XYZ file of C-alpha atoms in Angstrom:
489
model
C 121.471 89.508 70.125
C 123.818 90.499 72.965
C 124.095 94.358 72.905
C 127.877 94.051 73.209
C 127.963 92.118 69.955
C 125.321 94.153 68.117
C 127.490 97.160 67.229
C 130.314 95.143 65.600
C 127.727 93.105 63.713
C 125.979 96.217 62.378
C 129.316 97.753 61.421
C 130.263 94.635 59.481
C 126.847 94.537 57.804
C 127.146 98.204 56.773
C 130.639 97.604 55.405
C 129.621 94.528 53.424
C 126.645 96.316 51.881
C 128.673 99.362 50.855
C 131.412 97.228 49.241
C 129.176 94.831 47.364
C 130.111 94.944 43.688
C 133.342 96.912 44.148
C 136.531 95.958 42.394
C 137.906 92.607 43.361
C 141.044 93.831 45.099
C 139.040 96.024 47.494
C 136.936 93.037 48.538
C 139.962 90.838 49.084
C 141.959 93.339 51.084
C 139.116 93.843 53.517
C 138.413 90.124 53.764
C 142.075 89.594 54.696
C 142.704 92.353 57.267
C 146.097 90.949 58.243
C 147.401 92.022 54.825
C 146.060 95.572 54.694
C 149.315 97.238 55.776
C 152.123 95.300 54.100
C 150.675 94.197 50.777
C 150.544 95.403 47.188
C 148.074 94.138 44.585
C 149.169 94.193 40.967
C 147.300 92.409 38.195
C 145.972 89.153 39.634
C 148.634 88.957 42.345
C 149.063 90.151 45.905
C 152.643 90.772 47.013
C 153.367 90.394 50.738
C 157.004 91.485 51.254
C 157.042 90.856 55.009
C 156.107 87.198 54.520
C 157.964 86.929 51.181
C 154.851 85.580 49.507
C 153.183 85.968 46.140
C 149.476 85.273 46.404
C 147.370 84.671 43.307
C 143.725 85.577 42.817
C 141.383 82.615 42.608
C 137.691 81.912 42.668
C 136.355 79.738 45.480
C 132.957 78.281 46.236
C 131.032 75.993 48.477
C 127.607 75.174 49.806
C 127.295 78.380 51.799
C 129.662 80.864 50.119
C 130.962 81.740 46.672
C 133.631 84.388 46.270
C 137.325 84.881 45.728
C 140.573 85.067 47.645
C 144.317 85.422 47.215
C 146.198 82.212 47.981
C 149.947 81.663 48.255
C 151.444 80.473 44.968
C 153.745 77.514 45.753
C 155.490 77.755 42.363
C 156.944 81.206 43.035
C 160.018 81.737 45.202
C 159.733 85.371 46.302
C 163.493 85.788 46.788
C 164.451 84.286 43.400
C 161.583 85.225 41.108
C 161.156 88.254 38.835
C 157.898 90.141 38.445
C 157.464 90.723 34.699
C 155.460 93.799 33.749
C 154.807 93.497 30.023
C 152.177 96.093 29.180
C 148.824 94.538 30.061
C 150.451 91.232 31.004
C 151.544 90.955 34.629
C 153.208 87.624 35.394
C 156.201 86.039 37.073
C 159.148 84.484 35.277
C 158.006 81.025 36.385
C 154.946 81.492 34.195
C 156.663 82.921 31.127
C 156.121 80.089 28.606
C 159.660 80.087 27.111
C 163.264 80.498 28.248
C 164.200 84.143 27.681
C 166.917 86.717 28.217
C 165.625 88.843 31.086
C 168.073 91.704 30.552
C 167.199 92.012 26.863
C 163.417 91.575 27.139
C 161.632 94.398 25.320
C 157.937 95.134 24.825
C 156.698 95.420 21.233
C 152.951 95.812 21.767
C 150.219 94.873 24.210
C 146.443 94.975 24.314
C 143.675 93.255 26.270
C 144.169 90.029 24.305
C 147.853 89.549 23.574
C 151.339 90.797 24.459
C 154.217 90.747 21.970
C 157.766 91.164 23.263
C 161.267 90.129 22.239
C 164.872 89.640 23.259
C 167.868 89.145 20.962
C 166.870 85.612 20.010
C 163.074 85.412 19.827
C 159.839 87.319 19.442
C 157.291 86.042 21.977
C 153.499 86.023 21.804
C 151.965 85.695 25.268
C 148.209 85.364 25.736
C 145.543 83.637 27.786
C 143.502 83.115 24.634
C 145.951 81.489 22.228
C 148.781 79.031 22.533
C 152.016 80.966 23.300
C 154.229 81.309 20.236
C 157.835 82.307 19.607
C 159.621 83.390 16.417
C 163.356 82.831 16.050
C 165.161 86.071 15.106
C 168.766 85.377 16.176
C 169.901 85.310 12.546
C 168.318 88.665 11.720
C 169.364 92.262 12.278
C 166.469 94.299 13.750
C 165.763 97.452 11.737
C 163.085 98.141 14.366
C 160.692 95.977 16.362
C 158.624 95.163 13.265
C 161.198 94.979 10.446
C 164.195 92.585 10.359
C 167.042 92.063 7.907
C 168.385 88.617 7.053
C 172.047 87.877 6.431
C 171.516 88.019 2.659
C 170.094 91.559 2.942
C 166.396 90.699 2.469
C 163.850 92.511 4.644
C 161.147 90.720 6.637
C 158.223 92.200 8.582
C 156.454 90.938 11.673
C 153.047 89.722 10.543
C 151.287 90.129 13.865
C 148.175 88.201 12.771
C 149.967 85.184 11.286
C 152.641 84.970 14.041
C 155.615 84.832 11.677
C 158.179 86.897 9.786
C 157.156 87.382 6.169
C 159.285 88.835 3.346
C 158.688 92.471 2.417
C 159.637 92.007 -1.277
C 159.413 95.703 -2.125
C 161.951 98.529 -2.079
C 161.704 100.727 1.014
C 163.991 103.139 2.824
C 165.515 101.151 5.684
C 166.485 104.210 7.702
C 162.957 105.598 7.885
C 160.676 102.567 7.574
C 158.296 102.234 10.519
C 155.202 100.302 11.492
C 151.935 102.240 11.672
C 149.146 99.736 12.409
C 148.099 96.300 11.206
C 150.262 95.626 8.154
C 150.513 99.301 7.205
C 154.037 100.786 7.118
C 155.490 104.090 6.002
C 158.876 105.585 5.193
C 159.982 109.024 4.008
C 158.734 108.172 0.521
C 155.194 106.942 1.124
C 152.694 104.453 2.556
C 152.865 100.655 2.136
C 150.851 97.551 2.863
C 153.152 94.620 3.585
C 152.297 91.049 2.693
C 149.545 89.353 0.706
C 146.241 91.200 0.886
C 142.891 91.985 -0.659
C 142.024 95.240 -2.383
C 138.797 96.546 -3.832
C 138.691 96.659 -7.635
C 136.953 99.918 -8.519
C 136.057 98.729 -12.023
C 134.015 95.685 -11.009
C 133.428 96.441 -7.320
C 135.036 93.111 -6.383
C 137.984 92.242 -4.128
C 141.250 91.395 -5.861
C 143.817 89.190 -4.138
C 147.362 90.574 -4.331
C 150.154 88.200 -3.344
C 152.864 90.678 -2.414
C 153.521 93.944 -0.633
C 152.310 97.124 -2.284
C 153.136 100.817 -2.189
C 149.811 102.602 -1.742
C 150.820 106.263 -1.728
C 153.907 107.926 -3.168
C 154.558 110.997 -0.988
C 157.446 112.688 0.768
C 157.771 113.061 4.549
C 154.075 112.707 5.433
C 153.168 112.548 9.130
C 150.378 109.952 9.513
C 147.650 109.981 12.160
C 146.846 106.651 13.810
C 143.560 105.952 15.573
C 142.362 102.655 16.986
C 140.602 101.511 13.823
C 141.811 103.801 11.059
C 144.756 105.875 9.894
C 145.150 108.973 7.765
C 148.045 109.562 5.406
C 148.061 112.928 3.715
C 144.512 113.477 2.512
C 143.514 109.793 2.477
C 141.878 107.586 5.114
C 142.261 103.817 5.487
C 140.459 101.373 7.721
C 142.888 99.212 9.671
C 142.150 95.613 8.772
C 144.043 92.340 9.000
C 144.541 91.565 5.314
C 142.688 94.136 3.234
C 143.337 97.660 2.038
C 140.164 99.638 2.691
C 140.275 103.221 1.516
C 137.443 105.268 3.024
C 135.723 108.099 1.169
C 136.284 110.793 3.804
C 137.658 114.317 3.898
C 140.513 114.282 6.412
C 140.063 117.997 7.124
C 136.486 117.441 8.330
C 136.904 114.099 10.032
C 135.033 113.355 13.271
C 135.347 110.194 15.365
C 132.790 109.196 18.000
C 133.026 106.251 20.390
C 129.773 104.811 21.696
C 131.284 101.883 23.527
C 134.803 100.473 23.690
C 134.239 98.457 20.529
C 131.676 100.489 18.633
C 132.311 103.805 16.959
C 131.758 105.893 13.868
C 133.768 108.249 11.706
C 132.228 110.830 9.416
C 133.108 113.966 7.487
C 129.518 115.221 7.316
C 128.999 113.492 4.002
C 129.786 109.816 4.498
C 129.558 107.693 7.628
C 131.456 104.520 8.457
C 130.517 102.333 11.399
C 132.689 100.002 13.377
C 131.826 96.944 15.415
C 134.679 94.973 16.960
C 137.077 94.701 14.047
C 137.331 97.919 12.067
C 135.491 100.179 9.665
C 133.815 98.312 6.845
C 133.187 100.275 3.652
C 130.423 97.862 2.685
C 128.390 99.344 5.519
C 128.481 102.850 4.082
C 124.986 102.599 2.657
C 122.168 105.001 1.981
C 119.515 104.707 4.651
C 120.407 102.912 7.844
C 122.929 100.550 9.332
C 122.414 99.620 12.960
C 122.183 102.883 14.902
C 123.746 104.940 12.113
C 121.794 107.008 9.654
C 124.061 108.480 6.966
C 121.215 110.596 5.603
C 121.328 112.642 8.828
C 124.831 113.821 7.893
C 124.724 113.783 4.122
C 125.356 117.091 2.397
C 125.680 119.043 5.642
C 128.349 121.374 6.920
C 129.072 119.321 10.013
C 131.094 121.543 12.327
C 131.045 119.741 15.680
C 130.074 116.425 17.246
C 130.190 116.477 21.020
C 131.737 113.360 22.582
C 129.283 110.645 23.435
C 130.764 110.631 26.955
C 129.290 114.114 27.547
C 125.707 113.465 28.746
C 122.886 115.791 27.785
C 119.126 116.207 27.925
C 116.692 117.952 25.601
C 114.795 120.427 27.770
C 112.495 123.156 26.508
C 114.142 123.004 23.088
C 117.631 123.395 24.614
C 120.541 120.962 24.855
C 121.448 120.746 28.547
C 124.840 119.131 29.086
C 125.713 117.202 32.269
C 122.140 116.084 32.742
C 119.745 113.290 32.066
C 121.032 111.046 29.344
C 122.433 107.619 30.074
C 126.023 107.025 29.006
C 124.720 104.113 26.924
C 122.551 106.428 24.794
C 123.263 106.628 21.078
C 122.020 110.208 20.644
C 124.480 112.843 19.504
C 124.625 116.588 20.068
C 126.009 118.271 16.950
C 126.483 121.645 15.289
C 125.520 121.814 11.599
C 125.594 125.061 9.613
C 126.032 127.037 12.848
C 122.849 125.545 14.330
C 122.415 123.003 17.129
C 120.865 119.588 16.547
C 120.257 116.281 18.275
C 120.689 113.209 16.081
C 118.478 110.441 17.419
C 117.634 107.293 15.477
C 116.245 108.544 12.142
C 115.542 112.053 13.389
C 117.489 115.280 13.129
C 116.037 117.515 15.846
C 116.840 121.200 15.658
C 117.275 122.846 19.048
C 117.957 126.255 20.514
C 120.839 127.232 22.762
C 123.212 124.942 24.634
C 123.190 125.019 28.436
C 125.176 123.361 31.227
C 123.528 121.869 34.319
C 125.319 122.755 37.571
C 124.150 119.899 39.774
C 125.751 121.484 42.856
C 123.315 124.423 42.562
C 120.609 122.634 40.544
C 120.662 125.412 37.944
C 121.267 125.708 34.215
C 123.717 128.242 32.789
C 124.904 129.214 29.332
C 127.386 126.642 28.020
C 130.892 127.814 27.092
C 133.080 125.019 25.745
C 136.322 126.706 26.771
C 135.564 125.824 30.413
C 134.960 122.122 29.687
C 137.371 119.214 30.234
C 136.176 115.694 29.438
C 137.991 112.826 31.140
C 137.601 109.069 30.916
C 135.187 106.964 32.974
C 132.291 109.445 33.184
C 134.314 112.282 34.744
C 134.219 115.814 33.444
C 135.176 119.228 34.741
C 133.368 122.482 34.074
C 134.955 125.657 35.392
C 136.020 124.895 38.979
C 133.809 121.831 39.616
C 134.591 118.164 38.962
C 131.618 115.935 38.128
C 131.092 112.189 38.061
C 127.954 110.932 36.305
C 126.453 114.472 36.680
C 127.144 114.557 40.452
C 129.645 117.078 41.876
C 132.786 115.554 43.412
C 134.416 116.745 46.625
C 137.837 117.631 45.216
C 139.605 119.701 47.884
C 142.638 117.380 47.625
C 143.070 118.197 43.933
C 144.208 121.351 42.160
C 141.447 121.601 39.567
C 143.203 124.330 37.611
C 145.899 121.828 36.633
C 143.853 118.629 36.501
C 144.455 116.511 33.398
C 144.238 112.965 32.124
C 147.399 110.863 32.248
C 147.713 109.591 28.699
C 146.641 105.985 28.021
C 145.506 105.465 31.608
C 142.582 105.529 34.020
C 144.284 108.212 36.127
C 144.022 111.972 36.489
C 146.759 114.161 37.931
C 147.127 117.787 38.964
C 150.911 117.542 38.760
C 151.247 116.381 42.371
C 148.451 113.971 43.292
C 147.065 111.040 41.316
C 143.373 110.106 41.106
C 142.266 106.619 39.942
C 138.901 106.866 38.146
C 137.997 103.393 36.854
C 135.402 100.943 38.167
C 133.464 103.116 40.612
C 130.453 101.206 41.953
C 130.019 102.972 45.284
C 131.052 106.200 46.970
C 130.711 108.236 50.113
C 128.484 111.311 50.149
C 128.717 114.604 52.012
C 126.485 117.644 52.011
C 127.937 121.019 51.071
C 125.772 124.113 50.766
C 122.647 121.998 50.402
C 124.022 119.705 47.670
C 125.314 116.137 47.797
C 128.924 115.698 46.751
C 130.611 112.380 45.942
C 133.594 111.577 48.158
C 136.267 109.498 46.430
C 139.281 110.390 48.566
C 140.360 106.752 48.910
C 141.213 106.862 45.204
C 143.510 109.886 45.543
C 147.209 109.425 46.296
C 148.748 112.739 47.259
C 152.201 114.087 46.373
C 153.356 111.114 44.326
C 153.369 112.269 40.689
C 156.681 112.859 38.916
C 157.399 114.018 35.383
C 158.874 110.584 34.608
C 155.651 108.779 35.522
C 153.810 107.127 32.643
C 151.216 104.449 32.030
C 152.466 100.868 31.768
C 148.857 99.830 31.217
C 145.579 101.647 31.973
C 145.655 100.600 35.659
C 149.400 100.777 36.342
C 151.806 103.734 36.454
C 155.529 103.845 37.104
C 158.429 106.278 36.998
C 160.999 103.503 37.492
C 161.063 104.057 41.246
C 157.420 103.917 42.332
C 154.563 101.696 41.175
C 150.983 102.986 41.287
C 148.396 100.219 41.001
C 144.849 101.540 41.166
C 144.701 103.315 44.544
C 147.920 101.870 45.953
C 151.540 102.957 45.790
C 154.788 101.205 46.594
C 158.389 101.764 45.706
C 160.076 98.884 43.940
C 162.617 98.900 46.759
C 159.877 98.402 49.359
C 158.582 95.319 47.564
C 161.966 93.592 48.096
C 161.387 91.823 44.808
C 163.139 91.762 41.453
C 160.964 93.695 38.986
C 161.362 93.930 35.217
C 159.308 96.569 33.386
C 159.679 95.888 29.668
C 159.589 99.008 27.508
């Protein structure tokens, strides 16, 4: 090869190798260098204000190359459209499946599968997985986003699984009624399950079908706790399920919740264990012996004092638990404290260990573990004392104030009160050597001096304070985009 062409070729080869497997927007930006200055990627779209174009992500393929690119969307007029930010759903008004009142559009709920929003006339279900649906509410007075009052005074609730308004048919306090999760509701007087449902019959251990709403607990001014798959109300615990009341035999004062993966978790009080896979805690799985990776006998009858989060890796070395070392994040072992002693729960074994240590990978030494110095963040990041770690490797963090570093709630971002650090989807990183140790360099994910007290998560990958949008490792003011933007809240 001509020496004059060799250097650019090697540079390109090095770049391609280092980026292989990175997030899709990084690949696209660097495959389209003309857009690297005046572009903003949000959801599956690239905004190019200078050219007044909306480009949409698409897969492409051929005999010699398969990949992806952003192509101009001919259906979207940049100067007339509105970018709709509806929780996890990022779309343009041309793709909203129904006519709607833009000024009145309000978000009700959003997850990875479906977004529910409303205006004064309709409730809208928007999803890539189901046919879009709308519910007419113009004749109802909204008590809140989930409870509506008809002209004759009857109350109806939003049955989020059946995509309709169903009658409540039970006396509740209108001024304090609120939605908790699933079809569970509460007011100042107690806990309710709205709509037809199943309920376990204690006498015959069968499921009874109940055709109307039911008051489950009579209690005054209780503050419930809502988790992803269960809720507590007073001293009682209920699994969140579509159409069944499932009371769990757990002590709320000793309750521990552990996530193994996004859709698999357990809750226990040191006596009983309930496992979850995809759709909620099932009391029929609370068996003696084993269920999947759970072994209730390991907990039964113990004074369980602590379960360390599954996201905190550890190794068993010389009869010690060494945190920040060794174990894969996909492991199902648990480090626990029972009766003031340390144990590892692994399969059907309860392994008693000695002291707990922390591995300082920047010095390759173990030290006594003191939990007060530990911060655990999402996406395999943790901080111990004045060092930030990713997957047990120290991170070069001179651009961050580690004393004030914290997770931004409901997001994949950290902040120190000034800068913002995007932590999701890391598949490659730079490395530097400091004092004989390798540190990860992730500076391209840090945006300095952008955080404001008004900034909050719209979805895990998007932040906004109403003036600025932060999408992964990019920032842009709404004004700079020269585009009408509607953030439904």
